[in-house]
Each structure stands twice: as C-alpha cells, then as structure tokens.
Coordinates of C-alpha atoms in Angstrom, one line a residue:
M635 CA 0.0 0.0 0.0
E636 CA 1.4 3.4 -1.1
P637 CA 2.1 5.8 1.8
E638 CA 0.0 8.9 2.1
L639 CA 0.8 11.7 -0.3
R640 CA 3.0 14.3 1.3
L641 CA 3.7 17.0 -1.4
E642 CA 2.8 17.6 -5.0
S643 CA 3.2 20.6 -7.3
S644 CA 4.4 21.7 -10.7
L645 CA 8.2 22.3 -11.0
W646 CA 10.4 23.2 -14.0
V647 CA 13.6 21.6 -15.2
G648 CA 15.0 24.0 -17.7
N649 CA 12.1 25.0 -19.9
K650 CA 10.1 21.8 -19.3
R651 CA 7.3 21.5 -16.8
Y652 CA 7.0 18.5 -14.5
R653 CA 4.5 17.2 -12.0
A654 CA 6.5 16.4 -8.9
V655 CA 5.2 14.1 -6.2
L656 CA 6.8 13.2 -2.9
T657 CA 5.3 10.2 -1.1
G658 CA 6.7 8.6 2.0
W659 CA 9.1 6.3 0.0
H660 CA 9.6 7.8 -3.5
F661 CA 10.2 11.2 -5.2
N662 CA 8.8 11.2 -8.7
W663 CA 8.7 13.8 -11.4
T664 CA 6.7 13.4 -14.7
E665 CA 7.1 15.6 -17.7
V666 CA 3.9 17.3 -18.8
D667 CA 3.5 18.8 -22.3
K668 CA 1.5 22.0 -23.2
K669 CA -1.7 20.0 -23.5
N670 CA -1.2 18.6 -20.0
R671 CA -0.4 15.1 -21.2
E672 CA 2.1 13.1 -19.2
K673 CA 5.2 11.8 -20.8
K674 CA 8.2 10.0 -19.1
T675 CA 8.4 9.6 -15.4
I676 CA 11.6 9.4 -13.3
S677 CA 11.3 7.8 -9.8
V678 CA 13.9 7.9 -7.2
P679 CA 13.6 6.1 -3.8
V680 CA 13.9 8.5 -0.9
A681 CA 16.5 6.1 0.6
E682 CA 18.7 6.8 -2.5
V683 CA 18.5 10.6 -2.3
V684 CA 22.0 11.7 -1.4
G685 CA 21.2 15.3 -0.5
V686 CA 19.1 18.4 -1.2
E687 CA 20.5 21.9 -1.6
E688 CA 19.0 25.4 -2.2
G689 CA 20.1 27.0 -5.4
R690 CA 21.9 25.5 -8.5
I691 CA 24.7 23.4 -7.2
D692 CA 27.4 21.3 -8.8
V693 CA 29.6 19.0 -6.8
L694 CA 31.8 16.9 -9.1
P695 CA 34.4 17.5 -10.5
R696 CA 34.4 20.9 -8.8
K697 CA 31.9 22.4 -6.5
S698 CA 30.0 25.4 -7.8
V699 CA 27.1 27.3 -6.2
E700 CA 24.6 29.6 -7.9
D701 CA 22.4 31.0 -5.1
T702 CA 18.9 31.6 -6.5
D703 CA 15.7 32.1 -4.5
K704 CA 13.4 29.8 -6.4
D705 CA 15.7 26.9 -7.3
F706 CA 16.8 23.7 -5.5
T707 CA 19.0 20.8 -6.5
V708 CA 18.3 17.1 -5.7
F709 CA 21.3 14.7 -5.7
Y710 CA 20.5 11.0 -5.9
V711 CA 22.0 7.6 -6.9
K712 CA 22.0 6.8 -10.6
R713 CA 23.0 3.3 -11.8
C714 CA 25.0 2.6 -14.9
S715 CA 26.3 -0.6 -16.5
S716 CA 29.9 -1.3 -15.6
G717 CA 30.8 -2.9 -18.9
S718 CA 33.1 -5.8 -18.0
S719 CA 32.1 -6.1 -14.4
Y720 CA 29.0 -8.0 -13.1
G721 CA 27.9 -5.2 -10.7
L722 CA 26.5 -1.8 -11.4
L723 CA 28.3 1.5 -11.3
W724 CA 26.7 4.1 -9.1
R725 CA 27.0 7.7 -10.1
L726 CA 25.8 11.0 -8.6
G727 CA 22.7 12.0 -10.4
Q728 CA 21.4 15.5 -10.0
T729 CA 18.4 17.5 -11.2
Q730 CA 17.9 21.3 -10.7
F731 CA 14.3 22.3 -10.1
S732 CA 12.8 25.7 -10.4
C733 CA 9.7 26.7 -8.3
P734 CA 7.1 29.5 -8.9
S735 CA 8.0 31.0 -5.5
R736 CA 10.6 30.8 -2.7
V737 CA 7.9 29.6 -0.3
L738 CA 7.3 26.5 -2.4
R739 CA 11.1 26.0 -2.8
D740 CA 11.4 26.0 1.0
Q741 CA 8.5 23.5 1.3
W742 CA 10.2 21.1 -1.1
T743 CA 13.6 21.2 0.6
K744 CA 12.1 20.8 4.1
H745 CA 9.9 17.9 3.1
L746 CA 12.6 16.1 1.2
R747 CA 15.1 16.4 4.1
T748 CA 12.4 15.2 6.6
A749 CA 11.7 12.2 4.4
L750 CA 15.5 11.4 4.4
K751 CA 15.7 11.4 8.1
T752 CA 12.5 9.3 8.4
H753 CA 13.3 6.6 5.9
S754 CA 17.1 6.4 6.1
P755 CA 17.7 5.9 9.8
L756 CA 21.0 3.9 9.3
R757 CA 22.8 6.7 7.4
P758 CA 26.1 7.6 9.0
H759 CA 26.6 11.0 10.5
R760 CA 30.2 10.7 11.7
L761 CA 32.9 8.5 10.2
L762 CA 36.5 7.5 11.2
V763 CA 38.5 7.4 7.9
F764 CA 41.9 5.7 7.5
I765 CA 43.8 6.4 4.3
N766 CA 46.7 4.1 3.3
P767 CA 48.9 6.5 1.2
F768 CA 51.2 3.6 0.1
G769 CA 48.7 1.1 -1.3
G770 CA 48.1 0.3 -5.0
K771 CA 49.2 3.2 -7.2
K772 CA 49.7 5.4 -4.1
K773 CA 46.7 7.5 -4.9
G774 CA 44.6 6.9 -1.8
R775 CA 44.9 10.4 -0.5
Q776 CA 44.0 11.9 -3.9
T777 CA 41.1 9.5 -4.4
Y778 CA 39.6 10.4 -1.0
H779 CA 39.9 14.2 -1.2
S780 CA 38.9 14.6 -4.9
L781 CA 36.1 12.0 -5.2
V782 CA 34.9 10.9 -1.7
A783 CA 35.2 13.9 0.6
P784 CA 32.9 16.2 -1.6
L785 CA 30.2 13.5 -1.5
F786 CA 30.5 13.1 2.3
E787 CA 30.2 16.9 2.7
L788 CA 27.1 17.0 0.4
A789 CA 25.5 14.3 2.5
G790 CA 26.2 16.1 5.7
I791 CA 28.7 13.5 7.0
S792 CA 31.6 14.7 9.2
S793 CA 34.7 12.6 9.1
H794 CA 37.9 12.3 11.1
V795 CA 40.7 11.4 8.7
I796 CA 43.9 9.6 9.7
V797 CA 46.6 9.0 7.1
T798 CA 48.5 5.9 8.2
E799 CA 52.3 6.0 8.5
R800 CA 53.0 2.4 9.4
A801 CA 51.6 -1.1 9.2
N802 CA 48.9 -1.9 11.8
Q803 CA 48.4 1.7 12.8
A804 CA 44.7 1.5 12.0
R805 CA 44.3 -1.8 13.9
D806 CA 46.1 -0.4 17.0
H807 CA 44.0 2.8 16.9
L808 CA 40.8 0.8 16.8
L809 CA 41.9 -1.4 19.7
K810 CA 43.0 1.4 22.0
K811 CA 41.4 4.8 21.2
D812 CA 38.0 6.1 22.1
L813 CA 35.5 5.4 19.3
T814 CA 32.5 7.1 20.9
G815 CA 30.4 9.1 18.5
F816 CA 31.4 7.3 15.3
D817 CA 28.8 5.4 13.2
G818 CA 31.4 3.5 11.1
V819 CA 35.0 3.1 10.0
V820 CA 36.1 3.7 6.4
C821 CA 39.3 2.4 4.9
V822 CA 40.8 4.0 1.8
G823 CA 43.1 1.3 0.5
G824 CA 43.1 -2.4 -0.5
D825 CA 42.5 -5.7 1.1
G826 CA 45.4 -5.2 3.5
M827 CA 44.0 -2.0 5.0
F828 CA 40.6 -3.7 5.2
S829 CA 42.2 -6.6 7.1
E830 CA 43.6 -4.1 9.6
I831 CA 40.2 -2.5 10.2
L832 CA 38.6 -6.0 10.5
H833 CA 41.1 -7.2 13.1
G834 CA 40.8 -3.9 15.1
L835 CA 37.0 -3.8 15.2
I836 CA 36.6 -7.5 16.0
G837 CA 39.3 -7.4 18.7
R838 CA 37.8 -4.2 20.2
T839 CA 34.3 -5.7 20.3
Q840 CA 35.5 -8.9 22.0
Q841 CA 37.6 -6.9 24.6
E842 CA 34.5 -4.9 25.5
A843 CA 32.4 -8.0 25.7
G844 CA 35.0 -9.8 27.9
L845 CA 35.4 -12.6 25.4
C846 CA 38.7 -14.5 24.6
E847 CA 39.5 -14.5 20.9
N848 CA 42.0 -17.3 21.4
D849 CA 39.4 -19.8 22.3
P850 CA 38.2 -21.4 19.0
A851 CA 34.9 -22.5 20.6
V852 CA 33.9 -19.1 21.9
T853 CA 30.9 -17.3 20.4
L854 CA 32.2 -14.0 19.1
Q855 CA 30.2 -10.8 19.5
P856 CA 29.1 -9.1 16.2
C857 CA 30.7 -5.7 15.7
P858 CA 28.4 -2.6 16.2
L859 CA 30.3 -0.3 13.8
H860 CA 29.9 -0.7 10.1
I861 CA 33.0 -0.9 7.8
G862 CA 33.2 1.1 4.5
I863 CA 35.7 0.3 1.8
I864 CA 36.9 2.9 -0.7
P865 CA 39.0 0.8 -3.1
A866 CA 42.5 2.1 -3.6
G867 CA 44.8 -0.9 -3.3
S868 CA 46.7 -3.5 -5.4
T869 CA 44.0 -6.0 -4.6
D870 CA 40.4 -5.0 -3.8
C871 CA 38.8 -8.5 -3.6
V872 CA 36.5 -7.8 -0.7
C873 CA 35.1 -4.6 -2.3
Y874 CA 34.6 -6.5 -5.7
A875 CA 32.8 -9.4 -4.0
T876 CA 30.5 -7.3 -2.0
V877 CA 29.7 -4.4 -4.4
G878 CA 30.5 -5.9 -7.8
V879 CA 32.8 -3.1 -9.1
I880 CA 36.0 -1.5 -8.0
D881 CA 35.0 2.2 -8.1
P882 CA 35.5 4.8 -5.3
V883 CA 32.3 6.8 -6.2
T884 CA 30.1 3.7 -6.1
S885 CA 31.5 2.7 -2.7
A886 CA 31.2 6.2 -1.3
L887 CA 27.5 6.3 -2.3
H888 CA 26.8 3.0 -0.6
I889 CA 28.3 4.4 2.6
I890 CA 26.3 7.6 2.3
I891 CA 22.9 6.0 2.0
G892 CA 23.7 3.6 4.9
D893 CA 23.6 0.3 3.1
S894 CA 24.2 -2.7 5.4
Q895 CA 25.7 -6.0 4.2
P896 CA 26.5 -8.6 6.9
L897 CA 29.6 -10.7 6.3
D898 CA 30.8 -14.0 7.6
V899 CA 34.3 -14.2 9.1
G900 CA 36.6 -17.1 9.6
S901 CA 38.8 -17.2 12.7
V902 CA 42.1 -19.1 12.2
H903 CA 43.7 -20.7 15.2
Q904 CA 47.0 -22.6 15.8
A905 CA 48.0 -24.2 19.1
S906 CA 45.0 -22.6 20.9
A907 CA 45.9 -19.1 19.8
L908 CA 44.1 -16.8 17.3
V909 CA 46.5 -16.1 14.4
H910 CA 44.3 -14.3 11.9
Y911 CA 40.8 -13.5 10.7
S912 CA 39.8 -14.4 7.1
V913 CA 37.0 -13.4 4.8
S914 CA 38.2 -14.1 1.3
L915 CA 40.9 -16.8 0.9
L916 CA 42.6 -19.2 3.3
G917 CA 44.7 -21.2 0.9
Y918 CA 47.4 -23.9 1.3
G919 CA 49.6 -25.4 -1.4
F920 CA 49.5 -23.5 -4.7
Y921 CA 48.0 -20.3 -3.3
G922 CA 50.4 -20.2 -0.4
D923 CA 53.4 -20.9 -2.6
V924 CA 52.4 -18.2 -5.0
L925 CA 52.2 -15.6 -2.2
A926 CA 55.4 -16.7 -0.6
E927 CA 57.2 -16.5 -4.0
S928 CA 55.6 -13.1 -4.9
E929 CA 57.0 -11.6 -1.6
K930 CA 60.5 -11.9 -3.1
H931 CA 59.5 -9.8 -6.1
R932 CA 57.6 -6.9 -4.7
W933 CA 59.7 -4.6 -6.9
M934 CA 57.8 -6.0 -9.9
G935 CA 54.5 -4.5 -8.7
P936 CA 51.2 -6.4 -9.5
L937 CA 53.1 -8.3 -12.2
R938 CA 54.8 -10.3 -9.5
Y939 CA 51.6 -12.4 -9.1
D940 CA 51.6 -13.5 -12.7
Y941 CA 55.3 -14.3 -12.6
S942 CA 55.1 -16.2 -9.3
G943 CA 52.0 -18.1 -10.4
T944 CA 53.8 -19.3 -13.5
K945 CA 56.9 -20.3 -11.6
V946 CA 54.9 -22.2 -8.9
Y947 CA 52.8 -23.9 -11.5
L948 CA 55.9 -25.2 -13.4
S949 CA 57.2 -26.6 -10.1
N950 CA 54.3 -29.0 -10.1
R951 CA 54.1 -29.5 -6.3
S952 CA 51.6 -31.3 -4.2
Y953 CA 51.5 -31.7 -0.4
A954 CA 50.5 -34.4 2.0
G955 CA 47.8 -33.5 4.5
I956 CA 44.8 -34.5 6.6
V957 CA 41.7 -32.3 6.1
Q958 CA 38.8 -32.6 8.6
Y959 CA 35.7 -30.5 8.1
L960 CA 32.3 -30.0 9.8
P961 CA 29.7 -30.0 7.0
A962 CA 27.0 -27.4 6.8
D963 CA 23.3 -28.4 6.4
P964 CA 23.0 -29.4 2.7
V965 CA 19.3 -28.6 2.8
L966 CA 20.0 -24.9 3.2
S967 CA 22.3 -24.5 0.2
S968 CA 25.1 -26.1 -1.8
P969 CA 28.3 -24.9 -3.4
R970 CA 27.1 -26.6 -6.6
D971 CA 23.6 -25.2 -6.8
R972 CA 24.6 -22.6 -9.4
T973 CA 23.0 -19.8 -7.5
R974 CA 24.7 -16.5 -6.9
C975 CA 24.8 -14.4 -3.8
L976 CA 23.3 -11.1 -5.1
S977 CA 21.7 -8.1 -3.4
G978 CA 18.7 -9.3 -1.4
C979 CA 20.0 -12.9 -1.3
S980 CA 17.3 -15.2 0.1
V981 CA 19.8 -17.7 1.4
C982 CA 21.5 -15.0 3.5
S983 CA 18.2 -13.5 4.6
R984 CA 17.0 -16.9 5.9
S985 CA 20.4 -17.3 7.6
T986 CA 19.9 -14.0 9.5
E987 CA 16.7 -15.4 11.0
R988 CA 18.5 -18.7 11.8
L989 CA 21.6 -17.1 13.3
F990 CA 19.7 -14.4 15.3
H991 CA 16.5 -16.2 16.0
H992 CA 16.2 -14.5 19.4
S993 CA 16.3 -11.0 17.8
S994 CA 13.0 -9.1 17.3
D995 CA 14.5 -6.2 15.2
S996 CA 17.5 -5.4 13.1
A997 CA 19.0 -3.1 15.8
S998 CA 19.3 -5.9 18.3
L999 CA 21.4 -8.1 15.9
H1000 CA 24.5 -6.5 17.3
S1001 CA 23.7 -7.4 20.9
S1002 CA 22.4 -10.9 20.4
H1003 CA 24.6 -14.0 20.6
Y1004 CA 24.4 -16.9 18.1
S1005 CA 25.4 -20.5 18.8
Q1006 CA 26.0 -22.2 15.5
F1007 CA 29.5 -23.2 16.7
S1008 CA 28.8 -23.5 20.4
N1009 CA 29.6 -27.2 20.2
D1010 CA 30.6 -29.9 17.7
S1011 CA 27.5 -32.0 18.2
E1012 CA 25.7 -30.4 15.3
G1013 CA 27.3 -32.8 12.9
E1014 CA 30.1 -35.4 12.4
W1015 CA 33.5 -34.3 11.4
V1016 CA 34.5 -35.8 8.0
T1017 CA 38.2 -36.7 7.5
V1018 CA 40.1 -37.0 4.2
E1019 CA 43.8 -37.7 3.7
G1020 CA 46.1 -37.6 0.7
R1021 CA 48.2 -35.4 -1.4
F1022 CA 46.7 -32.0 -2.6
K1023 CA 47.6 -29.4 -5.1
C1024 CA 45.8 -26.9 -3.0
V1025 CA 43.4 -26.7 -0.1
S1026 CA 41.2 -23.5 0.0
L1027 CA 38.5 -22.1 2.2
T1028 CA 36.5 -19.0 1.3
C1029 CA 33.6 -17.2 3.0
M1030 CA 32.6 -15.4 -0.2
S1031 CA 32.9 -16.0 -4.0
S1032 CA 36.3 -14.2 -3.9
S1033 CA 35.5 -12.8 -7.4
C1034 CA 37.9 -10.3 -8.9
P1035 CA 38.3 -8.7 -12.3
K1036 CA 40.6 -11.6 -13.5
S1037 CA 38.2 -14.2 -12.1
P1038 CA 34.7 -12.6 -12.4
L1039 CA 32.9 -15.6 -10.8
G1040 CA 35.6 -16.2 -8.2
L1041 CA 37.0 -19.3 -6.4
S1042 CA 33.5 -20.5 -5.5
P1043 CA 30.8 -18.8 -7.6
S1044 CA 27.9 -20.0 -5.4
A1045 CA 29.4 -19.0 -2.1
H1046 CA 27.3 -16.7 0.1
L1047 CA 28.4 -13.6 2.0
A1048 CA 26.3 -14.1 5.1
D1049 CA 25.0 -17.6 5.5
G1050 CA 27.4 -18.7 8.3
T1051 CA 29.4 -21.1 6.2
G1052 CA 32.5 -21.3 4.0
D1053 CA 33.3 -23.3 0.9
L1054 CA 36.1 -25.8 1.2
I1055 CA 37.8 -26.6 -2.1
L1056 CA 40.1 -29.7 -2.3
V1057 CA 42.2 -30.1 -5.4
W1058 CA 43.9 -33.5 -5.3
D1059 CA 47.2 -34.3 -6.8
T1060 CA 46.9 -34.5 -10.6
H1061 CA 48.9 -34.1 -13.7
P1062 CA 49.9 -30.5 -14.7
L1063 CA 47.6 -30.2 -17.6
G1064 CA 44.6 -31.1 -15.4
F1065 CA 45.6 -28.5 -12.8
L1066 CA 46.1 -25.9 -15.6
K1067 CA 42.5 -26.6 -16.7
F1068 CA 41.3 -26.1 -13.2
L1069 CA 43.1 -22.7 -13.0
Y1070 CA 42.0 -21.6 -16.4
R1071 CA 38.3 -22.2 -15.6
H1072 CA 38.5 -19.5 -13.0
T1073 CA 38.8 -17.0 -15.8
S1074 CA 35.7 -18.2 -17.7
T1075 CA 32.2 -19.3 -16.9
Q1076 CA 33.1 -23.0 -17.0
D1077 CA 32.5 -25.0 -13.8
Q1078 CA 35.9 -25.4 -12.2
F1079 CA 34.5 -28.0 -9.8
D1080 CA 33.4 -30.3 -12.7
L1081 CA 36.7 -32.1 -12.7
P1082 CA 37.4 -35.6 -11.3
F1083 CA 40.2 -34.4 -9.0
V1084 CA 38.3 -31.5 -7.4
E1085 CA 35.9 -31.5 -4.5
V1086 CA 33.9 -28.7 -2.9
H1087 CA 32.1 -28.8 0.4
R1088 CA 30.0 -26.2 2.3
V1089 CA 31.4 -26.3 5.9
K1090 CA 31.2 -24.6 9.3
A1091 CA 34.7 -25.5 10.4
V1092 CA 38.0 -27.0 9.0
R1093 CA 41.1 -28.5 10.5
F1094 CA 44.3 -29.2 8.6
S1095 CA 47.1 -31.4 10.0
L1096 CA 50.0 -33.4 8.7
P1097 CA 50.3 -37.1 8.5
S1098 CA 51.9 -38.8 11.4
G1099 CA 55.7 -38.4 11.5
K1100 CA 55.7 -35.3 9.3
E1101 CA 55.3 -32.7 12.0
V1102 CA 58.8 -31.8 13.0
E1103 CA 60.0 -31.7 9.4
A1104 CA 57.1 -29.5 8.5
Y1105 CA 57.8 -26.9 11.2
E1106 CA 61.4 -26.7 10.4
E1107 CA 60.6 -25.9 6.8
T1108 CA 57.9 -23.4 7.7
G1109 CA 60.4 -21.8 10.1
A1110 CA 62.9 -21.4 7.3
M1111 CA 60.2 -19.9 5.0
S1112 CA 59.0 -17.4 7.6
G1113 CA 62.1 -16.8 9.7
G1114 CA 59.7 -16.4 12.7
I1115 CA 59.4 -19.8 14.4
D1116 CA 60.8 -20.2 17.9
E1117 CA 64.3 -21.7 17.8
E1118 CA 63.9 -23.7 21.0
R1119 CA 60.5 -25.3 20.7
I1120 CA 57.5 -25.5 18.5
Y1121 CA 53.9 -26.4 18.9
V1122 CA 52.5 -29.3 16.9
E1123 CA 48.8 -29.9 16.7
T1124 CA 47.7 -33.5 16.2
V1125 CA 44.0 -33.8 15.4
S1126 CA 41.7 -36.7 16.3
R1127 CA 38.2 -37.2 15.2
N1128 CA 36.8 -35.9 18.4
G1129 CA 38.9 -32.8 18.7
S1130 CA 42.4 -31.4 18.7
Q1131 CA 45.2 -32.1 21.1
Q1132 CA 48.3 -30.0 21.4
Q1133 CA 51.7 -31.5 21.8
L1134 CA 54.8 -29.6 22.8
T1135 CA 57.7 -30.9 20.8
E1136 CA 61.2 -30.1 21.9
R1137 CA 63.6 -29.6 19.0
G1138 CA 66.9 -31.3 19.8
T1139 CA 70.3 -30.5 18.5
E1140 CA 70.0 -33.3 16.1
G1141 CA 67.0 -31.7 14.5
E1142 CA 68.5 -28.3 14.1
V1143 CA 69.0 -26.9 10.6
T1144 CA 72.1 -25.1 9.4
N1145 CA 72.1 -21.5 8.4
E1146 CA 72.7 -22.6 4.8
Q1147 CA 69.5 -24.7 4.9
K1148 CA 67.5 -21.9 6.5
T1149 CA 68.4 -19.4 3.8
A1150 CA 68.1 -21.9 1.0
D1151 CA 65.4 -21.0 -1.5
L1152 CA 62.7 -23.5 -0.9
F1153 CA 60.6 -22.2 -3.8
L1154 CA 63.0 -22.8 -6.7
C1155 CA 61.3 -23.9 -9.9
G1156 CA 60.6 -27.7 -9.9
L1157 CA 62.4 -28.0 -13.2
C1158 CA 65.7 -27.4 -11.5
C1159 CA 65.0 -28.1 -7.8
S1160 CA 66.6 -31.3 -6.4
K1161 CA 64.1 -31.6 -3.6
A1162 CA 60.6 -30.2 -3.3
P1163 CA 59.6 -28.8 0.1
A1164 CA 57.6 -31.1 2.3
V1165 CA 55.1 -28.4 3.3
S1166 CA 53.6 -25.2 2.0
V1167 CA 52.4 -22.1 3.9
W1168 CA 49.0 -20.7 4.3
N1169 CA 47.8 -17.7 2.3
C1170 CA 45.3 -15.9 4.6
D1171 CA 43.8 -12.9 2.8
G1172 CA 47.1 -12.0 1.3
E1173 CA 49.2 -12.6 4.5
I1174 CA 51.5 -15.5 5.0
L1175 CA 50.9 -17.7 8.0
P1176 CA 54.0 -19.5 9.1
F1177 CA 52.1 -22.5 10.4
T1178 CA 51.0 -25.7 8.8
E1179 CA 48.4 -27.1 11.2
I1180 CA 45.4 -24.9 11.8
L1181 CA 41.8 -24.8 12.8
C1182 CA 39.4 -22.4 11.1
R1183 CA 35.8 -21.7 12.2
I1184 CA 33.2 -19.6 10.4
H1185 CA 31.4 -17.0 12.5
G1186 CA 28.2 -16.0 10.8
Q1187 CA 27.6 -12.3 10.1
L1188 CA 30.3 -11.1 12.5
V1189 CA 30.7 -7.7 10.8
R1190 CA 28.7 -5.4 8.6
L1191 CA 29.8 -3.5 5.6
Y1192 CA 28.4 -0.3 4.0
A1193 CA 27.3 -2.4 0.9
R1194 CA 24.3 -4.3 -0.3
G1195 CA 25.8 -7.2 -2.3
I1196 CA 26.2 -7.3 -6.1
E1197 CA 23.1 -5.9 -7.8
D1198 CA 21.6 -7.8 -10.7
G1199 CA 22.7 -6.0 -13.9
A1200 CA 19.2 -6.6 -15.4
V1201 CA 17.7 -4.3 -12.8
V1202 CA 18.7 -0.9 -14.1
D1203 CA 15.9 1.5 -13.7
N1204 CA 17.3 5.0 -14.0
C1205 CA 20.7 5.0 -15.7
S1206 CA 19.8 5.6 -19.3
E1207 CA 20.9 8.7 -21.0
E1208 CA 17.4 10.0 -21.4
N1209 CA 17.1 10.2 -17.7
D1210 CA 20.1 12.5 -17.3
L1211 CA 18.4 15.8 -16.6
N1212 CA 21.5 17.5 -15.3
V1213 CA 20.7 21.0 -16.6

C-alpha cells in the first residue's frame, strides 16, 4: 500500500514543466506537455536521495554554487552498466528544479530532508576514515579528497581522517582509542587495509564483551560499527565481491545511504591461539606458494603475481595432509547449486533469521549471541587424507576482475558457512585446466580431482611423522618460528590435542639450509619442500596445522551485495536531466 501523499506541485527543469510528487518512499517527477499530457516519469527512492541543496549546485568534478531564491537541486543515486564487471556502477545524479516561489522551494527542501531522516535511519553522520597512502598506485589520499570527501560533505557526513604511516596503525588505533560518536569506520586502500580494520574492530568488540578470541569454541560478538571500503589498493577483492565493481564513487554512495551487508568471518587458530581472521581466501599449497614467491619480487608490482604463479605452476608441487571438516546443512544451500549471492539474497536472509533467532528487530542483531559453533554435536567431522595441489577455504565468492565468478561462484556472504575446495594431486595439464576455468564461466568443480564442500569449520594437519620436518621448513620460510621449541597440533576425530615438541640439537637446521630458496622452480629443484604455507587474505601464516571456524555475520559493511545487472531503472541517457 502506497504511503499517504506528502507533497505535490508543478516544477520546472530547464524550460520543461514537470508534475513532482513526494510520497513517503519515493520522489517522482513526470514531464507534462503543453496539453497537460504526461510523458516520461523518473522515480527515485527516498532512501537513495543523497542530498538536497538550495540553489543551483554542482559537486563533481568541482563544487560550484549559484544561489537563486526559487531553485533547488536534488542529488541521488544513478545506476549505470559497468561494462566488463558483473555489478553496477553508481553515479551521482542531480536535477535542478525551479519553483514558482521561494515559499514553495522551501517547502520542497524541508519535506525532502524530513523524508530522508524518516526513511534512512541507518545513514552515518560521523565516520572515522583511515587512508593508506602507500597502497596500490599510491593515490589513496588523492582519491579520497577529490572524489569521496565532496560527496560526504554534500550528504552532511563529518569525518575524522587519519593518514596511516606504518603497518597496523589503523588496527592499533581501533583497539585502544575512544570510538564514541562514530557510526562507522572507512578504509581507503586495498585488502590489507581492510584486514587491519577488520582485526581492530573485532578485537575491540571482544575486549569490551569480555570474550577470549584465542578460544576457537567461543561465540564472538558481532561488531556494532559498520565498515566502509573505498578501493585504492593493489587488490580489492572484498570490495569487488560485496559491491561488484571497484569504483570509489560507487563505494562512497553505498556508505552515504547507509547500506548494510552482513559478512561471515573465519577465525584461524593454531595451538590454541588466534593467528588471523579471514573473509576471502585461506589457501594452502598452490595459493600459499604463489604468495610466498611473490613476496620476493615486490619490486615487480602487480606483475609479480603472474610471474610467481607461472613459476609455482611449473614446479608441479603437491603436499600431503589430513583435512577434517564439519559439513553445513546441505538442505539450506550447496556450493554446486549454481545460485549467486546477489543483493537481497534469500539464502543470506534466511540465515539471518536462523543465526539471530532471538532478535526481534535489526538493531538488536549487534547485541544478540548466536550459537552455530557452540559445540561440535551439530554434525560429524569428516576426514580425508592424501596429497593435494591446494586446499582452499573462502567465506565469499572471492571474485575479482581476472576471475569474475571467483573461487566459489555460489558461495554466500552471510550464511554462516564457508566453501572448502580440495584439489587432489593430478597431472599438470589437469591442474592448468582447473586454474583456467576460474577466468571463464566453466565450472571449475566439474573435474574428477576437485571436491567442494560447504562447511562450518575446517582442521588441517600433517600425516603422522611429518610434524617436526614441517615446522622446520615453515620456520625457514618465515624466519619467525621459535628456535627452542615448536607447537605441533595433532588432530583426532573428536577434537584437537596440542603436543609440545622439543627440538633437539640433532633436528636443528644449518644457516645454509634456512636461507636456501625453498621455492625454486621444480624443473631445477633437487628436492621439493615437504610443506607449504597458508595464504590468509594475502598474508603468509608461518604455520601448517590450523583450525578455522566460520562466524556468521560477524561484521557489517556499507554495501548491499552485487546488484543484478538486469535491474537498471534510471541509468539511461534519457534520464540524465542534469541541466
């Protein structure tokens, strides 16, 4: 049922007359010809109105103001096709209206602003912004001040900006400083900066709730502050997978209108200690080797990933391991059901009801506890053992421009599960086919040596007798393992047991062995390494045996998921009434 009519009158756009109507939820204006016949209508949801200003105003690329008594300008979200991407670009649409009198002009501006407050309660008013000036092409500062800050000012958002000078500065600030009065945190950078914000906010929330992050069985408290991402890094996977495009203006507009997209997070533990949070990729084998190799060639820029990927592929490695996983309910969804997690996803919506079944309204989601991982009795752990090309876990599709459908095309952002991908040892051409299918629409799981499972938790361990050798090699790779003793986790079907293994003098490695290049090309390497490292959202984890648990909807982003490209209602050129 349409809400009660609030305001209606004739307005002019240029020399054309329009019948403008503001209801509770929509602002419409319809062109009327000289014979009073209606022509085309433009309808903008009130929730997508960015701002209303008196006079004739321009914001981008430069702000200009023409103060007139009878005019006002409405700024709103305008969608456009992104071409090669699956999502939609958002642009700042604007229309300048002329009124017969100043009184009517004031009526319109007052009613529109009141409607914004009434129907957009989640819009941020004050944001904490972190800018990484070193990420990507080192244009984070320029991107924010030229494209984002003018939009925030237009929308009446005040922001406290911090330009970071060192790694983990943003994380440390969020953990220690007073955050009172902020509605959200925005990162201007890539996936590395997002990871800092993620760790800072989750850690701060658990501290205030008195919860221990190191306990893998603990039910973590959802974060009350939203996270906004302005893409400006070398990799912007999280932004691409949650918005569908890598575009600063699109992301800024999602932040302004207060979009809210819940996101699952995996907590990675080793030896009863939290080592990292993950949202996009936790990968062992091929993906870990590529990251470790690429770190040696940072001077190459983004090209280092292609170079390292080729080198690691030619080495033709596989690794022994034991994988245990706790399957998710197959009735709810499947990684092979060919659905995509788009804006308004029904699977994620049903998961919200399941995860927060005690909540009566959306505001209480942040204060309620969920118990999908409170114990392991919800299902039997499944164990597989063998040699793998790679073992991967992702909480989202992990799509990117080079892989538009991602690692797991049917993965969901907020269903409380992750997708476990097992690629068994196979011949090089078969593995190349698997990798190539990530760049096309072919099903990369439709291969005899590939398995995919929707899971709630994963354990990875080494076969018996491999532990000491493994930790010596990962210590040499990372340079960060304790010289005196190491933790080894042995996993049983009922749980994990930690063993403290003393490294004797007989097991010590020489300096030459430590500094040896363990990632030489397999074509000229006399001995392949026995173990790989974990690639956790672009960070190397110097551990082999880990436990990862998925925490449903632990954080919320200023996003709404990827919009269906077929739903484009106001982006055509004929709707551009910017006069």
